PDB file of C-alpha atoms in Angstrom:
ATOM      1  CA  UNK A   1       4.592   8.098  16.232  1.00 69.00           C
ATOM      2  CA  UNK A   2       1.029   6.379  15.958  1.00 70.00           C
ATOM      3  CA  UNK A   3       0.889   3.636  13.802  1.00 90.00           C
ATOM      4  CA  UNK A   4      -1.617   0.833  12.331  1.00 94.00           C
ATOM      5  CA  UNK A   5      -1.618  -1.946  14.467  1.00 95.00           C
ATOM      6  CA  UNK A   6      -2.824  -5.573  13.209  1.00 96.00           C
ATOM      7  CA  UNK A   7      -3.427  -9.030  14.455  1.00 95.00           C
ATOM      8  CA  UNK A   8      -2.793 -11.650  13.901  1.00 95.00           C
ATOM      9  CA  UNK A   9       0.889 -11.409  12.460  1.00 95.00           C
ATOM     10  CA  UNK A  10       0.243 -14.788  10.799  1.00 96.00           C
ATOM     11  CA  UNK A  11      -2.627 -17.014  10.283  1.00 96.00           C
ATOM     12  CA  UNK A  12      -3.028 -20.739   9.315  1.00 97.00           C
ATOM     13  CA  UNK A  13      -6.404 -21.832   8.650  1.00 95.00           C
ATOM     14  CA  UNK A  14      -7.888 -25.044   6.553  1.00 96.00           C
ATOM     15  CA  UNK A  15      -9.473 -24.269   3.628  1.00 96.00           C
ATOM     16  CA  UNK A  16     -12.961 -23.477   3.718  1.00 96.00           C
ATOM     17  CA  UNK A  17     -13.192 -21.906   7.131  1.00 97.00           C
ATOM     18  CA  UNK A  18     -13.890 -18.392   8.227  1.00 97.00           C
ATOM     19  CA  UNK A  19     -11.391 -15.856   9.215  1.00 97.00           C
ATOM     20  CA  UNK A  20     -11.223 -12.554  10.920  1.00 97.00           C
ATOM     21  CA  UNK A  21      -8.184  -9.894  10.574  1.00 97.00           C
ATOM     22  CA  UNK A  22      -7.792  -7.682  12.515  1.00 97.00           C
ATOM     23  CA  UNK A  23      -6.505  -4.234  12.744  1.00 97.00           C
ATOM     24  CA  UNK A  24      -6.606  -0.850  14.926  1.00 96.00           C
ATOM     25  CA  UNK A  25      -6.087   2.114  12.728  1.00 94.00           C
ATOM     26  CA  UNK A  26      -4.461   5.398  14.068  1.00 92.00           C
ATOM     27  CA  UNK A  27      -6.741   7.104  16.261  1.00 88.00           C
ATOM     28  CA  UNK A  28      -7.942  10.016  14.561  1.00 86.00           C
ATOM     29  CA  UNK A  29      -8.350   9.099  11.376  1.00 90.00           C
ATOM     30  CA  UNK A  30     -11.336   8.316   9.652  1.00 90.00           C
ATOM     31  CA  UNK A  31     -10.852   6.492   6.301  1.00 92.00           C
ATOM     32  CA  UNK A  32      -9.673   2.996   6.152  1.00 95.00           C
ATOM     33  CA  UNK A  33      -8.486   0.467   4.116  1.00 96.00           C
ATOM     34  CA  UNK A  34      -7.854  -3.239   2.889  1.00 97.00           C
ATOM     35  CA  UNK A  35      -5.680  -4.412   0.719  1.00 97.00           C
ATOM     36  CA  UNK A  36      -3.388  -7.914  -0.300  1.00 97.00           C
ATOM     37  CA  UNK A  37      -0.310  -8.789  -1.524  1.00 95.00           C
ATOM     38  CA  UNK A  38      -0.181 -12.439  -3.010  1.00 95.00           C
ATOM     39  CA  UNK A  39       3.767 -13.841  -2.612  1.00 92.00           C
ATOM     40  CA  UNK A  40       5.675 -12.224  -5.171  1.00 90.00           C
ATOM     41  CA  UNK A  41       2.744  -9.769  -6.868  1.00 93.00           C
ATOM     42  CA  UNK A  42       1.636  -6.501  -6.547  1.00 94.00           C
ATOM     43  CA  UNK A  43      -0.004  -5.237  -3.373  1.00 95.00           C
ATOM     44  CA  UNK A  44      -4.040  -4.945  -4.674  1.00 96.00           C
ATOM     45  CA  UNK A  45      -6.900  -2.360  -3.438  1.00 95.00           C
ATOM     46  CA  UNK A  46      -9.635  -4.692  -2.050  1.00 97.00           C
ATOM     47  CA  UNK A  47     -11.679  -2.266  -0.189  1.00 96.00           C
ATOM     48  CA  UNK A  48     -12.419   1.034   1.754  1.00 94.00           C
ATOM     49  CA  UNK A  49     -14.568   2.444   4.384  1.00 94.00           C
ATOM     50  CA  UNK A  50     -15.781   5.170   5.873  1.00 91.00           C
ATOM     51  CA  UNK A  51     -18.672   6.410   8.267  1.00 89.00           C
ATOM     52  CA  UNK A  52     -19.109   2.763   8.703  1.00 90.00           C
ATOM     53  CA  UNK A  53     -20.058   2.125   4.992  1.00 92.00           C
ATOM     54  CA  UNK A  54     -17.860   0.535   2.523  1.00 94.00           C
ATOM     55  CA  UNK A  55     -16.927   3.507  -0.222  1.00 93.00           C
ATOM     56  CA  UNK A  56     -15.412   1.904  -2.725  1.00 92.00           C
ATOM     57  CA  UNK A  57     -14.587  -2.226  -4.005  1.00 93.00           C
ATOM     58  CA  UNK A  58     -12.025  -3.777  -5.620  1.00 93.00           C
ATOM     59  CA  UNK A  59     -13.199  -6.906  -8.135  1.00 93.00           C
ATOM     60  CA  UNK A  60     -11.605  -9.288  -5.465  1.00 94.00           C
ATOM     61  CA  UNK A  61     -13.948  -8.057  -2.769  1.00 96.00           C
ATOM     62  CA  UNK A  62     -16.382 -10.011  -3.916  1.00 94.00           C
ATOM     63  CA  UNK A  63     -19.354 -11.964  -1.414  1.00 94.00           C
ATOM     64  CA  UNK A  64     -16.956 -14.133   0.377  1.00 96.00           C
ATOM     65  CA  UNK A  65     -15.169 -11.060   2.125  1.00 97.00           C
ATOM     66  CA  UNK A  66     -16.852  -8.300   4.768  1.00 97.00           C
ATOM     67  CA  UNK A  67     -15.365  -5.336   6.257  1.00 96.00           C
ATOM     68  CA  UNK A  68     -16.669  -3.816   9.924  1.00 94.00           C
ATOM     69  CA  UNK A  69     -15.961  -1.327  12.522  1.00 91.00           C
ATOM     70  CA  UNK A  70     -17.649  -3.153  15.617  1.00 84.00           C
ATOM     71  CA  UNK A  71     -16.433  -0.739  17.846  1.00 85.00           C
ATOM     72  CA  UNK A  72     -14.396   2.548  18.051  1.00 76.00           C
ATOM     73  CA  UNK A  73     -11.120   1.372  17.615  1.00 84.00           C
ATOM     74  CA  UNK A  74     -11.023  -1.975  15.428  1.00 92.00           C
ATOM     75  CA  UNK A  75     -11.496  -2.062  11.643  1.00 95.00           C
ATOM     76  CA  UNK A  76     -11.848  -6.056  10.654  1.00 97.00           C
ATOM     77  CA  UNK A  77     -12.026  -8.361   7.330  1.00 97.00           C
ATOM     78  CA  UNK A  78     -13.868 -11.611   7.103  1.00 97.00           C
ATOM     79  CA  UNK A  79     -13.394 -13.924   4.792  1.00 97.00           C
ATOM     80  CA  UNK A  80     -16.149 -16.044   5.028  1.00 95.00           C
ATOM     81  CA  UNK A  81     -15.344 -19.715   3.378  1.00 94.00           C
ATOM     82  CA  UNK A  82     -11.305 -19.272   2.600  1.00 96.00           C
ATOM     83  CA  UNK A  83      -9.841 -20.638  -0.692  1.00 95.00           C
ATOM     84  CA  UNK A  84      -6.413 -21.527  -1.302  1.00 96.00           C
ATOM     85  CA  UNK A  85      -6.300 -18.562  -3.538  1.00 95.00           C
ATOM     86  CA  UNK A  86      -6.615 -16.656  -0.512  1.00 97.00           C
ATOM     87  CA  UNK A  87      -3.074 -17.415   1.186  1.00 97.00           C
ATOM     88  CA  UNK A  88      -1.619 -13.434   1.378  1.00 97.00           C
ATOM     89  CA  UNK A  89      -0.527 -11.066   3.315  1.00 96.00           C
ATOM     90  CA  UNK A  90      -3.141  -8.423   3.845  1.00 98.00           C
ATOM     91  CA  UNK A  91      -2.395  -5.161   4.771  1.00 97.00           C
ATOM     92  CA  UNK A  92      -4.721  -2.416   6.573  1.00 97.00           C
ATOM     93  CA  UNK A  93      -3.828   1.485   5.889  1.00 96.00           C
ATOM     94  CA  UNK A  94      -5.711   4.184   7.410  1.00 94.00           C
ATOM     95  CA  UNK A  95      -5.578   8.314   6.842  1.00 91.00           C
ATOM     96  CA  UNK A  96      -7.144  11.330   8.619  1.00 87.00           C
ATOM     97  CA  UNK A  97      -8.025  12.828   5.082  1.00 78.00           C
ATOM     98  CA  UNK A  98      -9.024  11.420   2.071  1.00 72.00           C
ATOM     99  CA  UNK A  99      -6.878  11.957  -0.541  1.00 70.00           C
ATOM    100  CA  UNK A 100      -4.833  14.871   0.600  1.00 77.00           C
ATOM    101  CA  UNK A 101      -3.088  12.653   3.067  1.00 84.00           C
ATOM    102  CA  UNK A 102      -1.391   9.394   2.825  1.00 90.00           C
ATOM    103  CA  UNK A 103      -2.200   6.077   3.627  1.00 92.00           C
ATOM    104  CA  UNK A 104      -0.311   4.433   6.290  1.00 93.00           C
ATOM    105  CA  UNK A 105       0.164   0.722   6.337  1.00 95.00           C
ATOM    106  CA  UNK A 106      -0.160  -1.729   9.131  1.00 95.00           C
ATOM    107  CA  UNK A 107       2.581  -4.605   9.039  1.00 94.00           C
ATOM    108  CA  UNK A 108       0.691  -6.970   7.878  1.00 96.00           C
ATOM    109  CA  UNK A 109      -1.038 -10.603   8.473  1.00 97.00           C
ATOM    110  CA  UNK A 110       0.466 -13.522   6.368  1.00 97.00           C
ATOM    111  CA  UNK A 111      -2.631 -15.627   5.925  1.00 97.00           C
ATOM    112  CA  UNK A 112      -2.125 -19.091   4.981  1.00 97.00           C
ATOM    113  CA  UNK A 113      -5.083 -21.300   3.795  1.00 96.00           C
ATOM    114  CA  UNK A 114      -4.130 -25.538   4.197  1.00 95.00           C
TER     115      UNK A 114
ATOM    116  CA  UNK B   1      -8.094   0.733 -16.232  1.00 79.00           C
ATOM    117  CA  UNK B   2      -5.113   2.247 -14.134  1.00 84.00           C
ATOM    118  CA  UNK B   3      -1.714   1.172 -14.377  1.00 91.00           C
ATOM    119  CA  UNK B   4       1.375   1.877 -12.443  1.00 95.00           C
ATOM    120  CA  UNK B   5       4.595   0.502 -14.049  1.00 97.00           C
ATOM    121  CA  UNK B   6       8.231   0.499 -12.152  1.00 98.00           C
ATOM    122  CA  UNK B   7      11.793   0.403 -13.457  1.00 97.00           C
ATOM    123  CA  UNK B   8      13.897  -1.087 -13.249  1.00 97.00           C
ATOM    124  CA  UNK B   9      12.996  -4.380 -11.475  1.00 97.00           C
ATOM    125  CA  UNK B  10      16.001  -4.746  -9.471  1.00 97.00           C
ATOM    126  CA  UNK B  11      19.326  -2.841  -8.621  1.00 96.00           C
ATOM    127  CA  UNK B  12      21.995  -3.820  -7.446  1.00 98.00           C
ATOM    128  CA  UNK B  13      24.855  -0.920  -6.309  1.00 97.00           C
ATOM    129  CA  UNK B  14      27.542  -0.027  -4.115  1.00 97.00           C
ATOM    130  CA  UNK B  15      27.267   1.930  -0.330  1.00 98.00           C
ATOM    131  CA  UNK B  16      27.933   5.377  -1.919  1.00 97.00           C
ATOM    132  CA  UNK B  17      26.338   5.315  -5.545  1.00 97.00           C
ATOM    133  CA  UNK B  18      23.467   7.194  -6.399  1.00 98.00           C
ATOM    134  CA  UNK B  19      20.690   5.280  -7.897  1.00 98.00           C
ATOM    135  CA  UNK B  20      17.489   6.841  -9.822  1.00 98.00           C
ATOM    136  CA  UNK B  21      14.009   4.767  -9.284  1.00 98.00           C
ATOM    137  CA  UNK B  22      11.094   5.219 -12.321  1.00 98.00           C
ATOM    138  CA  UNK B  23       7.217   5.227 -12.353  1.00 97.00           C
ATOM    139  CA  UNK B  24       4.934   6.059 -15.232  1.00 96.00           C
ATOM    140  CA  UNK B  25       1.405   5.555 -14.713  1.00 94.00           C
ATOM    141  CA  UNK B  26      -1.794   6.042 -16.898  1.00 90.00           C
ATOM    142  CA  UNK B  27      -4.552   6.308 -14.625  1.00 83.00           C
ATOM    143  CA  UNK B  28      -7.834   7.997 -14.517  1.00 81.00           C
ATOM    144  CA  UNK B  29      -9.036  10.998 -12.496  1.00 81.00           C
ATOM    145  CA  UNK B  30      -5.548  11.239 -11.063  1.00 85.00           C
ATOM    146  CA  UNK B  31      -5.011  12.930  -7.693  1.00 88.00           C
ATOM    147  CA  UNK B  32      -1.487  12.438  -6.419  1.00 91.00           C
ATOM    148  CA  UNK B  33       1.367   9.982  -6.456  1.00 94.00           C
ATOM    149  CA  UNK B  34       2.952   8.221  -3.636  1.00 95.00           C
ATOM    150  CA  UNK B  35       6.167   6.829  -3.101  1.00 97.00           C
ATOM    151  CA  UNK B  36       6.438   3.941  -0.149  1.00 97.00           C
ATOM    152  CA  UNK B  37       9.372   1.833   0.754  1.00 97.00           C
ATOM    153  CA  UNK B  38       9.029  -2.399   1.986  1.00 94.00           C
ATOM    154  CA  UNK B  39      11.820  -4.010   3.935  1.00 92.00           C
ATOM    155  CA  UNK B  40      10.065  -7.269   5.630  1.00 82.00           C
ATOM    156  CA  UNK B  41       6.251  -5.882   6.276  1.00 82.00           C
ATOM    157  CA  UNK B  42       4.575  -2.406   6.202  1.00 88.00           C
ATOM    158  CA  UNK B  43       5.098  -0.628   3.251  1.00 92.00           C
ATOM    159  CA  UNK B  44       6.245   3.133   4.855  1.00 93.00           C
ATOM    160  CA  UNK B  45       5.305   6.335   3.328  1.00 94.00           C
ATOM    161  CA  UNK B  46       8.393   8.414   1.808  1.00 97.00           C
ATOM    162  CA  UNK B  47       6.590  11.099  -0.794  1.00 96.00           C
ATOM    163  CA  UNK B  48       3.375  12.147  -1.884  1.00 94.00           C
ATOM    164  CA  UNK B  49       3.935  14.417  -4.861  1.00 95.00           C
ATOM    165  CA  UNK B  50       0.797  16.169  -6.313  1.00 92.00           C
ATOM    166  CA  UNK B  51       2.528  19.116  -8.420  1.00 87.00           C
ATOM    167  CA  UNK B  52       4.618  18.564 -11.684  1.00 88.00           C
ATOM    168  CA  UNK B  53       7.726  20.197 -11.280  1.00 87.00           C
ATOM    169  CA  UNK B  54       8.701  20.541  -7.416  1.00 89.00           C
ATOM    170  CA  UNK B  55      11.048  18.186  -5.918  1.00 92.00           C
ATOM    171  CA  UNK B  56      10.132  16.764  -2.257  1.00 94.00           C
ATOM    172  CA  UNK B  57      13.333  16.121  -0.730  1.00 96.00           C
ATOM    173  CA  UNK B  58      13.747  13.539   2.867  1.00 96.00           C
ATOM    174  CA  UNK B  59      17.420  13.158   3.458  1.00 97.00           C
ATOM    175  CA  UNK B  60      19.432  11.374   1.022  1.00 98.00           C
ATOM    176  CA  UNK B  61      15.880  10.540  -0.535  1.00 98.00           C
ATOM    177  CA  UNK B  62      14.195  13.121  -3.479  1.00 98.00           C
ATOM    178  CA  UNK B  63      11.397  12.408  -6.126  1.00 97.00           C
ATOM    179  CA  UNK B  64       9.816  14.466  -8.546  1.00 96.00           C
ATOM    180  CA  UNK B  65       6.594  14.078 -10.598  1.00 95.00           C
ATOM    181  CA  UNK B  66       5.961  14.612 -14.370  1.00 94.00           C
ATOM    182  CA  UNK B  67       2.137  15.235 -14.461  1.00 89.00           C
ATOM    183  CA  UNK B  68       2.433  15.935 -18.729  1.00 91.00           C
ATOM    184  CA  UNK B  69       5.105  12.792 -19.078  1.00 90.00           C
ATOM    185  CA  UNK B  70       3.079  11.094 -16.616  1.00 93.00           C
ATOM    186  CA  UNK B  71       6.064   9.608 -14.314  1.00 94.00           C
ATOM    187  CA  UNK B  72       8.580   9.915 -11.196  1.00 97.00           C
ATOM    188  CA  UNK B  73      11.353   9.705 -10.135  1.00 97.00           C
ATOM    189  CA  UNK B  74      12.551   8.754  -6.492  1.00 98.00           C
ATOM    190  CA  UNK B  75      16.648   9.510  -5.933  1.00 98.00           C
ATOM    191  CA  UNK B  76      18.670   7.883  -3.044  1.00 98.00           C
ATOM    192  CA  UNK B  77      22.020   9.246  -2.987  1.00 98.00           C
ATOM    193  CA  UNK B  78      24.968   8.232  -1.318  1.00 98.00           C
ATOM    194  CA  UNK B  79      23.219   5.092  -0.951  1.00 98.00           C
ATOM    195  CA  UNK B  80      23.696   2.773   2.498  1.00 97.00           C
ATOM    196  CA  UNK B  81      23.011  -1.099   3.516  1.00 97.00           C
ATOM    197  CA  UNK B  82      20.011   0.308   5.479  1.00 96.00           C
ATOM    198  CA  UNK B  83      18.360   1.540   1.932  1.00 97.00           C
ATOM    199  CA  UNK B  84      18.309  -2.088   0.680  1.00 98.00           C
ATOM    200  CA  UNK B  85      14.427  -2.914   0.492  1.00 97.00           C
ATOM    201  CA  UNK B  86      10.985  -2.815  -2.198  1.00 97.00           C
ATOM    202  CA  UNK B  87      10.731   0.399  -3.210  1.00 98.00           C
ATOM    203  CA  UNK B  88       7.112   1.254  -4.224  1.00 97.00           C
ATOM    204  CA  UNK B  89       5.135   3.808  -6.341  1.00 97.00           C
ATOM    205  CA  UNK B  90       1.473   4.112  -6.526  1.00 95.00           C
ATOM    206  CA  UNK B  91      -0.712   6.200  -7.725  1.00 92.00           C
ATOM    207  CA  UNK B  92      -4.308   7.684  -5.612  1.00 89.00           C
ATOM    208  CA  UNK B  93      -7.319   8.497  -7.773  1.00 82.00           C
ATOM    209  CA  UNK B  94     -10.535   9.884  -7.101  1.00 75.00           C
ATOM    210  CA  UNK B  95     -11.582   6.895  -5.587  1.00 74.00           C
ATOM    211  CA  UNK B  96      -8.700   7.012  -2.938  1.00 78.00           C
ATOM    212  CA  UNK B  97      -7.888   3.508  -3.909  1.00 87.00           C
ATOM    213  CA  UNK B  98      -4.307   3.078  -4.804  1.00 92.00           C
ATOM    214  CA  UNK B  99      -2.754   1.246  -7.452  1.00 93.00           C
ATOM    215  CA  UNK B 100       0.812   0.329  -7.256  1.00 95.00           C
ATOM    216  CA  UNK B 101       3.154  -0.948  -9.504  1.00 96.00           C
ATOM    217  CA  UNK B 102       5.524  -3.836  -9.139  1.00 96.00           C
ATOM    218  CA  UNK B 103       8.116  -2.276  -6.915  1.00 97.00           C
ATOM    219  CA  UNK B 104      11.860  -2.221  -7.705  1.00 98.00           C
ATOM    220  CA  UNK B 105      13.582  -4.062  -5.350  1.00 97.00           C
ATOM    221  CA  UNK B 106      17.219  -2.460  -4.108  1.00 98.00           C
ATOM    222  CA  UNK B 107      20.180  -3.835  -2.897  1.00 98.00           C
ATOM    223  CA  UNK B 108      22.876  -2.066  -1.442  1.00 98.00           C
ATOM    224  CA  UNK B 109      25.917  -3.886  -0.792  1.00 97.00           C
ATOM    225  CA  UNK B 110      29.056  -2.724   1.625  1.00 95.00           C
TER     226      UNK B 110
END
């Protein structure tokens, strides 16, 4: 069965320096997603895209982060200058339709900021 | 703002029992309900119930939704060791952004 692939599986990066996550989404579909789950709290929307445009934006998604499909397969998030605050596993999801379909979840990348 | 609550928090039961999950939500623009289940990583889809009234049924695994009550339900019965995990509601809006609610957490012991 396809499935959401991402990399890294874990991350350790000092505070204050830029990271990319990575993820491939399943092939045919065409709306894709962010989101985080801080240890121990609710998994959280951050973002969504589609036709290469961010649709909609979570509060958290605020100037720091960046979403982009640089080619036809890979969907990434940047996080610009990391924070503490950032340590979390983020998830990517992807679907074929929106709405009518679910989302399916990648496994994950644990990031943890030093 | 949308909310997604989940009860109870944990469970512990016995291989065999039949256990009953809960989510009530008040959300906004509401366009379906989804059920997902975390062992160490991806949450993995179980249900995605749009219509009051009809039961989706996986298995061992059934939920229903409530659309006037506003909640679900997800059943496991005859539960085993291999159903011990987070078991997660959320709801989609019209935004396609899901909100999901704290998760109850399930153990199933031999």
């Amino acid at each position: 069965e396809p499935e959401v692939t991402q990399t890294p599986s874990h991350q350790v990066t000092q505070m204050g320096q830029e990271v990319i996550l990575r993820c491939v989404p399943i092939s045919n579909h065409l709306y894709f997603y962010w989101y985080r789950q801080i240890l121990g709290q609710k998994v959280e929307f951050l973002v969504s895209f589609y036709n290469n445009e961010i649709s909609e934006k979570s509060e958290i998604f605020d100037d720091q982060f960046s979403v982009e499909r640089p080619d036809g397969s890979n969907f990434t998030l940047k996080i610009r200058s990391t924070k503490l605050e950032d340590s979390a596993m983020y998830f990517c999801a992807s679907t074929w339709v929106r709405e009518k379909q679910p989302q399916h979840f990648g496994d994950g990348t644990r990031l943890s900021i030093l | 703002e949308d909310k997604v609550v989940q009860s109870p928090l944990s469970l512990v039961v016995h291989e065999g029992d039949t256990v009953t999950l809960n989510c009530s939500y008040e959300v906004t623009n509401f366009r379906s309900l989804l059920w997902y289940k975390q062992e160490k990583k991806a949450p993995t889809f179980l249900f995605m119930l749009t219509s009051s009234g009809i039961e989706k049924k996986s298995g061992r695994l059934s939920s229903i939704l409530d659309k006037k009550e506003l909640f679900s339900i997800l059943n496991i019965t005859a539960t085993q060791t291999g159903d011990s995990a987070v078991y997660l509601c959320a709801n989609n809006n019209a935004g396609n952004m899901l909100t999901f609610g704290g998760g109850t957490r399930l153990m199933v012991k031999p």
